[in-house]
Coordinates of N, CA and C in Angstrom, one line a residue:
M1 N -7.1 6.8 26.3 CA -6.9 5.5 25.5 C -5.4 5.2 25.6
A2 N -5.0 4.0 26.0 CA -3.7 3.6 26.0 C -3.0 3.5 24.6
R3 N -1.8 3.9 24.4 CA -1.1 3.8 23.1 C -0.7 2.4 22.8
T4 N -0.9 2.0 21.6 CA -0.4 0.7 21.2 C 0.8 0.8 20.4
P5 N 2.0 0.2 20.9 CA 3.2 0.3 20.1 C 3.0 -0.2 18.6
L6 N 3.5 0.5 17.7 CA 3.4 0.1 16.3 C 4.8 -0.6 15.9
S7 N 4.6 -1.5 15.0 CA 5.8 -2.4 14.6 C 6.6 -1.7 13.5
Q8 N 6.0 -0.7 12.8 CA 6.7 0.0 11.7 C 7.0 1.5 12.0
D9 N 8.2 1.8 11.6 CA 8.5 3.3 11.7 C 8.3 3.8 10.3
P10 N 7.3 4.8 10.1 CA 7.0 5.3 8.7 C 8.1 6.1 8.2
H11 N 9.1 6.4 9.0 CA 10.2 7.3 8.5 C 11.5 6.5 8.3
R12 N 11.3 5.2 8.5 CA 12.5 4.4 8.3 C 13.0 4.3 6.9
A13 N 14.3 4.4 6.7 CA 14.7 4.6 5.2 C 15.4 3.3 4.7
S14 N 15.1 2.1 5.3 CA 15.9 0.9 4.9 C 15.4 0.5 3.5
E15 N 14.2 0.9 3.0 CA 13.7 0.5 1.8 C 14.0 1.5 0.6
V16 N 14.9 2.5 0.9 CA 15.2 3.5 -0.1 C 15.9 2.8 -1.3
R17 N 15.4 3.3 -2.5 CA 16.0 2.7 -3.7 C 17.5 2.9 -3.8
E18 N 18.3 1.9 -4.0 CA 19.7 2.1 -4.1 C 20.2 2.8 -5.3
K19 N 21.2 3.8 -5.2 CA 21.7 4.5 -6.2 C 22.9 3.9 -6.9
V20 N 23.6 2.9 -6.2 CA 24.8 2.3 -6.6 C 24.4 0.7 -6.9
L21 N 24.7 0.3 -8.1 CA 24.3 -1.1 -8.4 C 24.9 -2.1 -7.6
E22 N 26.3 -1.9 -7.2 CA 27.0 -2.9 -6.5 C 26.4 -3.1 -5.1
V23 N 26.0 -1.9 -4.5 CA 25.4 -1.9 -3.1 C 24.1 -2.6 -3.2
A24 N 23.3 -2.3 -4.3 CA 22.0 -2.9 -4.4 C 22.0 -4.4 -4.5
I25 N 23.0 -4.9 -5.3 CA 23.2 -6.3 -5.4 C 23.6 -7.0 -4.1
G26 N 24.6 -6.3 -3.4 CA 25.1 -7.0 -2.2 C 24.0 -7.0 -1.1
R27 N 23.1 -6.0 -1.1 CA 22.1 -6.0 0.0 C 21.1 -7.3 -0.3
V28 N 20.8 -7.5 -1.6 CA 19.9 -8.6 -1.9 C 20.6 -9.9 -1.6
V29 N 21.8 -10.1 -2.0 CA 22.5 -11.3 -1.7 C 22.6 -11.6 -0.2
R30 N 22.9 -10.6 0.6 CA 22.9 -10.8 2.0 C 21.6 -11.2 2.6
A31 N 20.6 -10.5 2.1 CA 19.2 -10.6 2.6 C 18.8 -12.0 2.3
Q32 N 18.9 -12.5 1.1 CA 18.5 -13.8 0.7 C 19.3 -14.9 1.5
R33 N 20.6 -14.7 1.6 CA 21.4 -15.6 2.5 C 20.9 -15.8 3.8
R34 N 20.6 -14.6 4.5 CA 20.2 -14.6 5.9 C 18.8 -15.2 6.0
K35 N 17.9 -14.9 5.0 CA 16.6 -15.4 5.0 C 16.5 -16.9 5.0
Q36 N 17.5 -17.5 4.3 CA 17.6 -19.0 4.2 C 18.5 -19.6 5.2
N37 N 19.0 -18.8 6.2 CA 19.9 -19.3 7.3 C 21.1 -20.0 6.7
I38 N 21.7 -19.3 5.7 CA 22.9 -19.9 5.2 C 24.1 -19.0 5.6
T39 N 25.2 -19.6 6.1 CA 26.3 -18.9 6.4 C 27.1 -18.6 5.3
V40 N 28.0 -17.6 5.4 CA 29.0 -17.1 4.4 C 29.8 -18.3 4.0
A41 N 30.3 -19.1 5.0 CA 31.1 -20.3 4.7 C 30.3 -21.3 3.9
E42 N 29.1 -21.5 4.3 CA 28.3 -22.5 3.5 C 28.0 -22.0 2.1
L43 N 27.8 -20.8 1.9 CA 27.6 -20.2 0.6 C 28.8 -20.4 -0.3
S44 N 29.9 -20.1 0.4 CA 31.2 -20.3 -0.2 C 31.5 -21.7 -0.8
E45 N 31.2 -22.7 0.1 CA 31.3 -24.0 -0.3 C 30.4 -24.4 -1.5
T46 N 29.2 -23.9 -1.4 CA 28.2 -24.2 -2.5 C 28.6 -23.6 -3.8
T47 N 29.0 -22.4 -3.8 CA 29.3 -21.7 -5.0 C 30.7 -21.8 -5.5
G48 N 31.7 -22.1 -4.6 CA 33.1 -22.1 -5.1 C 33.7 -20.8 -5.0
L49 N 33.0 -19.7 -4.6 CA 33.4 -18.4 -4.4 C 34.1 -18.3 -3.0
S50 N 35.2 -17.6 -3.0 CA 35.9 -17.5 -1.6 C 35.0 -16.6 -0.6
I51 N 35.3 -16.8 0.6 CA 34.6 -16.1 1.6 C 34.9 -14.6 1.5
G52 N 36.1 -14.3 1.2 CA 36.6 -12.9 0.9 C 35.8 -12.2 -0.3
M53 N 35.6 -13.0 -1.3 CA 34.9 -12.5 -2.5 C 33.4 -12.3 -2.1
L54 N 32.8 -13.2 -1.3 CA 31.4 -13.1 -1.0 C 31.3 -11.8 0.0
S55 N 32.2 -11.6 0.8 CA 32.1 -10.5 1.7 C 32.2 -9.2 0.9
K56 N 33.1 -9.1 -0.1 CA 33.1 -7.9 -1.0 C 31.8 -7.6 -1.7
I57 N 31.2 -8.8 -2.2 CA 29.9 -8.7 -3.0 C 28.9 -8.2 -2.1
E58 N 28.8 -8.7 -0.9 CA 27.7 -8.4 0.1 C 27.9 -6.9 0.6
N59 N 29.0 -6.4 0.6 CA 29.3 -5.0 1.1 C 29.4 -4.0 0.0
G60 N 29.1 -4.5 -1.2 CA 29.0 -3.6 -2.3 C 30.4 -3.1 -2.8
N61 N 31.5 -3.9 -2.5 CA 32.9 -3.4 -2.8 C 33.4 -3.9 -4.1
T62 N 32.7 -4.7 -4.8 CA 33.1 -5.2 -6.1 C 31.9 -5.4 -7.0
S63 N 32.2 -5.5 -8.3 CA 31.2 -5.6 -9.3 C 31.2 -7.1 -9.8
P64 N 30.3 -7.9 -9.3 CA 30.4 -9.3 -9.7 C 30.0 -9.5 -11.2
S65 N 30.6 -10.5 -11.8 CA 30.3 -10.8 -13.2 C 28.9 -11.5 -13.4
L66 N 28.3 -11.5 -14.5 CA 27.1 -12.2 -14.7 C 27.2 -13.7 -14.4
T67 N 28.3 -14.2 -14.7 CA 28.5 -15.7 -14.3 C 28.5 -15.8 -12.8
T68 N 29.1 -14.9 -12.1 CA 29.0 -15.0 -10.7 C 27.7 -14.8 -10.1
L69 N 26.9 -13.9 -10.7 CA 25.6 -13.6 -10.3 C 24.8 -14.8 -10.5
Q70 N 24.9 -15.5 -11.7 CA 24.1 -16.7 -12.0 C 24.4 -17.8 -11.0
T71 N 25.7 -17.9 -10.6 CA 26.1 -18.9 -9.7 C 25.4 -18.7 -8.3
L72 N 25.4 -17.4 -7.9 CA 24.7 -17.1 -6.6 C 23.2 -17.4 -6.8
A73 N 22.7 -16.9 -7.9 CA 21.2 -17.1 -8.1 C 20.9 -18.6 -8.0
N74 N 21.7 -19.5 -8.6 CA 21.4 -20.9 -8.5 C 21.4 -21.4 -7.0
A75 N 22.5 -21.0 -6.4 CA 22.7 -21.3 -4.9 C 21.6 -20.9 -4.1
L76 N 21.1 -19.7 -4.3 CA 20.1 -19.2 -3.4 C 18.6 -19.4 -3.9
S77 N 18.6 -20.1 -5.1 CA 17.3 -20.5 -5.7 C 16.4 -19.2 -5.9
V78 N 17.0 -18.2 -6.5 CA 16.3 -16.9 -6.8 C 16.6 -16.6 -8.2
P79 N 15.7 -15.9 -8.9 CA 16.1 -15.4 -10.3 C 17.1 -14.4 -10.3
I80 N 18.0 -14.4 -11.3 CA 19.1 -13.5 -11.3 C 18.6 -12.0 -11.3
T81 N 17.4 -11.8 -11.8 CA 16.9 -10.5 -11.9 C 16.6 -9.9 -10.5
S82 N 16.4 -10.8 -9.6 CA 16.1 -10.3 -8.2 C 17.2 -9.5 -7.6
F83 N 18.4 -9.6 -8.0 CA 19.6 -8.9 -7.6 C 19.5 -7.4 -8.0
F84 N 18.8 -7.1 -9.0 CA 18.8 -5.8 -9.6 C 17.5 -5.0 -9.2
R85 N 16.6 -5.6 -8.5 CA 15.3 -4.9 -8.1 C 15.5 -3.6 -7.3
G86 N 16.3 -3.6 -6.4 CA 16.5 -2.4 -5.5 C 17.1 -1.3 -6.3
F87 N 17.8 -1.6 -7.4 CA 18.4 -0.6 -8.2 C 17.6 0.0 -9.3
E88 N 16.8 -0.9 -10.0 CA 16.1 -0.4 -11.2 C 14.6 -0.2 -11.1
E89 N 14.0 -0.7 -10.0 CA 12.6 -0.6 -10.0 C 12.2 0.8 -9.6
A90 N 11.3 1.3 -10.4 CA 10.7 2.7 -10.1 C 9.7 2.6 -9.0
R91 N 9.6 3.6 -8.3 CA 8.6 3.7 -7.2 C 7.5 4.8 -7.6
S92 N 6.4 4.5 -7.8 CA 5.4 5.3 -8.4 C 4.8 6.3 -7.4
A93 N 4.5 7.5 -7.9 CA 3.8 8.5 -7.1 C 2.8 9.1 -8.0
V94 N 1.6 9.5 -7.4 CA 0.5 10.1 -8.2 C 0.2 11.4 -7.5
H95 N 0.3 12.5 -8.3 CA 0.0 13.9 -7.7 C -1.3 14.3 -8.4
T96 N -2.3 14.5 -7.6 CA -3.6 15.0 -8.2 C -3.9 16.4 -7.6
K97 N -3.9 17.4 -8.4 CA -4.2 18.8 -8.0 C -5.6 18.9 -7.6
A98 N -5.9 19.9 -6.8 CA -7.3 20.2 -6.4 C -8.2 20.3 -7.5
G99 N -9.3 19.6 -7.5 CA -10.3 19.7 -8.5 C -10.1 18.8 -9.7
E100 N -9.0 18.0 -9.7 CA -8.6 17.2 -10.9 C -8.8 15.7 -10.7
G101 N -9.4 15.3 -9.5 CA -9.7 13.9 -9.4 C -10.7 13.3 -10.4
V102 N -10.6 12.1 -10.8 CA -11.5 11.5 -11.8 C -12.8 11.3 -11.2
E103 N -13.8 11.9 -11.7 CA -15.2 11.8 -11.2 C -15.8 10.5 -11.8
L104 N -16.4 9.7 -11.0 CA -16.9 8.4 -11.5 C -18.1 8.0 -10.7
E105 N -18.9 7.0 -11.2 CA -20.0 6.5 -10.4 C -19.7 5.1 -10.0
R106 N -20.1 4.9 -8.6 CA -20.0 3.6 -8.1 C -21.4 3.0 -8.1
D107 N -21.5 1.7 -8.1 CA -22.8 1.0 -8.1 C -23.7 1.7 -7.0
G108 N -24.9 2.0 -7.3 CA -25.8 2.4 -6.3 C -25.8 3.9 -5.9
T109 N -24.9 4.7 -6.6 CA -24.8 6.1 -6.3 C -26.0 6.8 -6.8
R110 N -26.2 8.0 -6.1 CA -27.4 8.8 -6.4 C -27.0 10.1 -7.0
A111 N -27.9 10.8 -7.6 CA -27.7 12.1 -8.2 C -27.2 13.0 -7.2
N112 N -26.2 13.9 -7.5 CA -25.6 14.9 -6.5 C -24.8 14.3 -5.4
H113 N -24.5 12.9 -5.6 CA -23.6 12.3 -4.7 C -22.4 12.1 -5.6
Q114 N -21.2 12.8 -5.2 CA -20.0 12.8 -6.2 C -18.9 12.0 -5.6
Y115 N -18.3 11.1 -6.4 CA -17.2 10.3 -6.1 C -16.0 10.7 -6.9
N116 N -14.9 11.2 -6.3 CA -13.8 11.6 -7.1 C -12.6 10.7 -6.7
L117 N -12.1 9.9 -7.7 CA -10.9 9.1 -7.4 C -9.7 9.9 -7.4
L118 N -8.9 10.0 -6.3 CA -7.8 11.0 -6.2 C -6.5 10.5 -6.8
G119 N -6.4 9.2 -7.0 CA -5.1 8.6 -7.6 C -5.3 7.1 -7.6
H120 N -4.4 6.4 -8.4 CA -4.5 5.0 -8.4 C -3.0 4.5 -8.8
I121 N -2.6 3.6 -8.1 CA -1.3 2.8 -8.4 C -1.7 1.4 -8.6
G122 N -1.4 0.8 -9.7 CA -1.8 -0.6 -9.9 C -0.7 -1.6 -9.3
S123 N -0.2 -2.5 -10.1 CA 0.8 -3.5 -9.6 C 1.9 -2.8 -9.1
N124 N 2.3 -3.2 -7.9 CA 3.6 -2.5 -7.2 C 4.2 -3.5 -6.3
T125 N 5.4 -3.2 -5.8 CA 6.1 -4.1 -4.9 C 5.5 -4.3 -3.6
S126 N 4.6 -3.5 -3.1 CA 4.0 -3.7 -1.8 C 3.0 -4.8 -1.7
G127 N 2.4 -5.1 -2.9 CA 1.4 -6.2 -2.9 C 0.0 -5.6 -2.5
V128 N -0.1 -4.4 -2.4 CA -1.4 -3.7 -2.0 C -1.9 -2.7 -3.0
I129 N -3.2 -2.7 -3.3 CA -3.8 -1.6 -4.1 C -4.5 -0.7 -3.1
V130 N -4.3 0.6 -3.4 CA -4.9 1.6 -2.5 C -5.7 2.6 -3.4
E131 N -7.0 2.8 -3.2 CA -7.8 3.7 -3.9 C -8.4 4.8 -3.0
P132 N -7.9 6.0 -3.1 CA -8.4 7.1 -2.3 C -9.5 7.9 -3.0
Y133 N -10.5 8.1 -2.4 CA -11.8 8.8 -3.0 C -12.0 10.0 -2.1
M134 N -12.4 11.2 -2.7 CA -13.1 12.2 -2.1 C -14.6 12.1 -2.4
I135 N -15.4 12.0 -1.4 CA -16.8 11.8 -1.6 C -17.7 13.0 -1.0
T136 N -18.5 13.5 -1.9 CA -19.3 14.6 -1.5 C -20.8 14.3 -1.7
L137 N -21.6 14.5 -0.6 CA -23.0 14.3 -0.6 C -23.8 15.6 -0.5
T138 N -24.5 15.8 -1.5 CA -25.2 17.2 -1.4 C -26.7 17.2 -1.5
E139 N -27.3 15.9 -1.5 CA -28.7 15.8 -1.6 C -29.2 14.7 -0.8
K140 N -30.2 14.9 0.0 CA -30.7 13.7 0.8 C -31.3 12.7 -0.1
S141 N -31.3 11.4 0.4 CA -31.9 10.4 -0.4 C -32.7 9.4 0.6
D142 N -33.9 9.1 0.2 CA -34.8 8.3 1.1 C -34.2 6.9 1.3
I143 N -33.5 6.4 0.2 CA -32.9 5.1 0.3 C -31.5 5.2 -0.1
F144 N -30.6 4.9 0.8 CA -29.1 5.0 0.5 C -28.5 3.6 0.4
P145 N -27.7 3.3 -0.6 CA -27.2 1.9 -0.7 C -26.1 1.6 0.3
A146 N -26.1 0.3 0.7 CA -24.9 -0.2 1.6 C -24.0 -0.9 0.5
F147 N -22.8 -0.5 0.7 CA -21.7 -1.1 -0.1 C -21.1 -2.3 0.6
Q148 N -20.5 -3.2 -0.2 CA -19.9 -4.3 0.4 C -18.7 -4.8 -0.7
H149 N -17.5 -4.9 -0.2 CA -16.5 -5.3 -1.0 C -15.3 -5.8 -0.1
G150 N -14.3 -6.3 -0.7 CA -13.1 -6.8 0.1 C -12.2 -5.7 0.5
G151 N -11.3 -6.0 1.4 CA -10.3 -4.9 1.8 C -10.6 -4.2 3.0
I152 N -9.8 -3.2 3.3 CA -10.0 -2.4 4.5 C -10.3 -0.9 4.0
E153 N -11.1 -0.3 4.7 CA -11.5 1.1 4.4 C -11.3 2.0 5.5
T154 N -10.8 3.2 5.2 CA -10.7 4.3 6.2 C -11.5 5.5 5.8
I155 N -12.2 6.0 6.6 CA -13.0 7.2 6.3 C -12.6 8.3 7.2
Y156 N -12.3 9.6 6.7 CA -12.0 10.7 7.4 C -13.0 11.8 7.1
M157 N -13.7 12.3 8.1 CA -14.8 13.2 7.8 C -14.3 14.7 7.8
L158 N -14.6 15.3 6.7 CA -14.1 16.7 6.4 C -15.2 17.8 6.7
E159 N -16.3 17.5 6.3 CA -17.4 18.5 6.3 C -18.8 17.8 6.5
G160 N -19.7 18.5 7.2 CA -21.0 18.0 7.4 C -21.1 17.0 8.5
E161 N -22.3 16.3 8.5 CA -22.5 15.2 9.6 C -23.4 14.2 8.9
I162 N -22.9 12.9 9.2 CA -23.7 11.8 8.8 C -23.6 10.6 9.8
D163 N -24.6 9.8 9.7 CA -24.6 8.5 10.5 C -24.2 7.5 9.5
Y164 N -23.1 6.8 9.9 CA -22.5 5.8 8.9 C -22.7 4.4 9.3
R165 N -23.3 3.6 8.5 CA -23.6 2.2 8.9 C -22.5 1.3 8.6
H166 N -22.0 0.4 9.5 CA -21.1 -0.7 9.3 C -21.7 -1.9 10.0
G167 N -22.0 -2.9 9.2 CA -22.6 -4.1 9.7 C -23.9 -3.7 10.6
D168 N -23.8 -4.1 11.9 CA -25.0 -3.8 12.7 C -24.9 -2.5 13.5
S169 N -23.8 -1.8 13.3 CA -23.6 -0.6 14.1 C -23.7 0.7 13.3
L170 N -24.1 1.7 13.9 CA -24.2 3.0 13.3 C -23.4 4.0 14.0
Y171 N -22.6 4.8 13.2 CA -21.6 5.7 13.8 C -21.9 7.2 13.4
A172 N -22.0 8.0 14.4 CA -22.1 9.5 14.0 C -20.8 10.1 13.8
L173 N -20.7 10.5 12.5 CA -19.5 11.1 12.0 C -19.6 12.7 11.8
K174 N -18.6 13.3 12.5 CA -18.5 14.7 12.3 C -17.1 15.1 11.8
P175 N -16.9 16.3 11.4 CA -15.6 16.7 11.0 C -14.5 16.4 11.9
G176 N -13.5 15.7 11.3 CA -12.3 15.3 12.2 C -12.4 13.8 12.7
D177 N -13.6 13.3 12.5 CA -13.8 11.9 12.9 C -13.2 10.9 11.9
T178 N -12.8 9.8 12.4 CA -12.2 8.7 11.6 C -12.9 7.5 11.8
L179 N -13.2 6.7 10.8 CA -13.8 5.4 10.9 C -12.9 4.4 10.0
F180 N -12.4 3.3 10.7 CA -11.5 2.3 10.0 C -12.2 1.0 10.2
F181 N -12.4 0.3 9.0 CA -13.2 -0.9 9.1 C -13.0 -1.9 8.1
D182 N -13.4 -3.2 8.3 CA -13.3 -4.2 7.4 C -14.5 -4.0 6.3
A183 N -14.1 -3.8 5.1 CA -15.1 -3.4 4.1 C -16.0 -4.6 3.6
D184 N -15.7 -5.7 4.1 CA -16.5 -6.9 3.6 C -17.9 -6.9 4.3
A185 N -18.0 -6.1 5.3 CA -19.4 -5.9 5.9 C -20.2 -4.8 5.3
P186 N -21.5 -5.0 5.1 CA -22.2 -4.0 4.5 C -22.0 -2.6 5.1
H187 N -21.8 -1.5 4.4 CA -21.5 -0.2 5.0 C -21.9 0.9 4.0
G188 N -22.0 2.1 4.6 CA -22.4 3.3 3.8 C -23.1 4.3 4.6
P189 N -23.2 5.5 4.1 CA -23.8 6.6 4.9 C -25.3 6.3 4.9
E190 N -25.9 6.2 6.1 CA -27.4 5.8 6.2 C -28.3 7.0 6.5
V191 N -27.8 8.0 7.3 CA -28.6 9.2 7.6 C -27.7 10.4 7.3
L192 N -28.1 11.2 6.5 CA -27.4 12.5 6.1 C -28.0 13.6 6.9
I193 N -27.3 13.9 7.9 CA -27.8 14.9 8.9 C -27.5 16.4 8.6
K194 N -26.3 16.6 8.2 CA -25.9 18.0 7.9 C -25.2 18.0 6.5
L195 N -25.9 18.7 5.5 CA -25.2 18.7 4.1 C -24.7 20.2 3.8
P196 N -23.8 20.3 2.8 CA -23.1 19.1 2.2 C -22.2 18.4 3.1
A197 N -22.0 17.1 2.9 CA -21.2 16.3 3.6 C -20.0 15.8 2.7
R198 N -18.8 15.9 3.3 CA -17.6 15.6 2.4 C -16.7 14.8 3.3
F199 N -16.2 13.6 2.8 CA -15.2 12.9 3.5 C -14.3 12.1 2.6
L200 N -13.1 11.8 3.1 CA -12.0 11.1 2.4 C -12.3 9.6 2.7
S201 N -12.4 8.8 1.6 CA -12.5 7.4 1.8 C -11.2 6.6 1.1
I202 N -10.5 5.9 1.9 CA -9.3 5.1 1.4 C -9.5 3.7 1.5
I203 N -9.6 3.1 0.3 CA -9.8 1.6 0.3 C -8.5 0.9 0.0
S204 N -8.1 -0.1 0.7 CA -6.9 -0.9 0.2 C -7.2 -2.4 0.3
Y205 N -6.7 -3.0 -0.6 CA -6.9 -4.5 -0.7 C -5.7 -5.2 -1.5
P206 N -5.5 -6.5 -1.3 CA -4.4 -7.2 -2.0 C -4.5 -7.1 -3.5
Q207 N -3.4 -7.2 -4.2 CA -3.4 -7.1 -5.6 C -4.1 -8.3 -6.3
N208 N -4.0 -9.5 -5.6 CA -4.5 -10.7 -6.3 C -6.0 -11.0 -6.1
T209 N -6.7 -9.9 -5.6 CA -8.1 -10.1 -5.4 C -8.8 -9.5 -6.6

């Protein structure tokens, strides 16, 4: 299979939370100016701030006053609080130890079919909600439900063997197999071939849904 080049570097550090307030402010000012295709000279003319002062602000070499920040916010049409986001916003992480996932029932689940939510981060700066589940199937069922919901789902098979339905297709999943799909189509394990079956299911969807 030919490799498809990816547009994102998972190890790129450009989004690291700034530790120095002046640097954080400078990065936002520069980013907003460039995003709006405004030159330093044009921003200087609009705000009345010298080009030298704007250069110092963008490079994090000076601590601008609140009056200066308000002037910049007005010129760039952004809230003044946007200048501080890279400095003060926390980045959440959820650590769930083995066996401590929250057990829950999804609509249509059967006895001895266990769903463990491994963690959850709500509103965040990425705009995406991600729900990771560990799903364990230990008993055959003559009728198994098909789920259907918004977002994208990824399944990674850990143990056992199942035939997994997605829309009109059926996929034979064995340990090490991955299935990545649009969750808006009916989907779910249709034939439980080798039990117990255990797989990781990661569902992602926009925050506004």
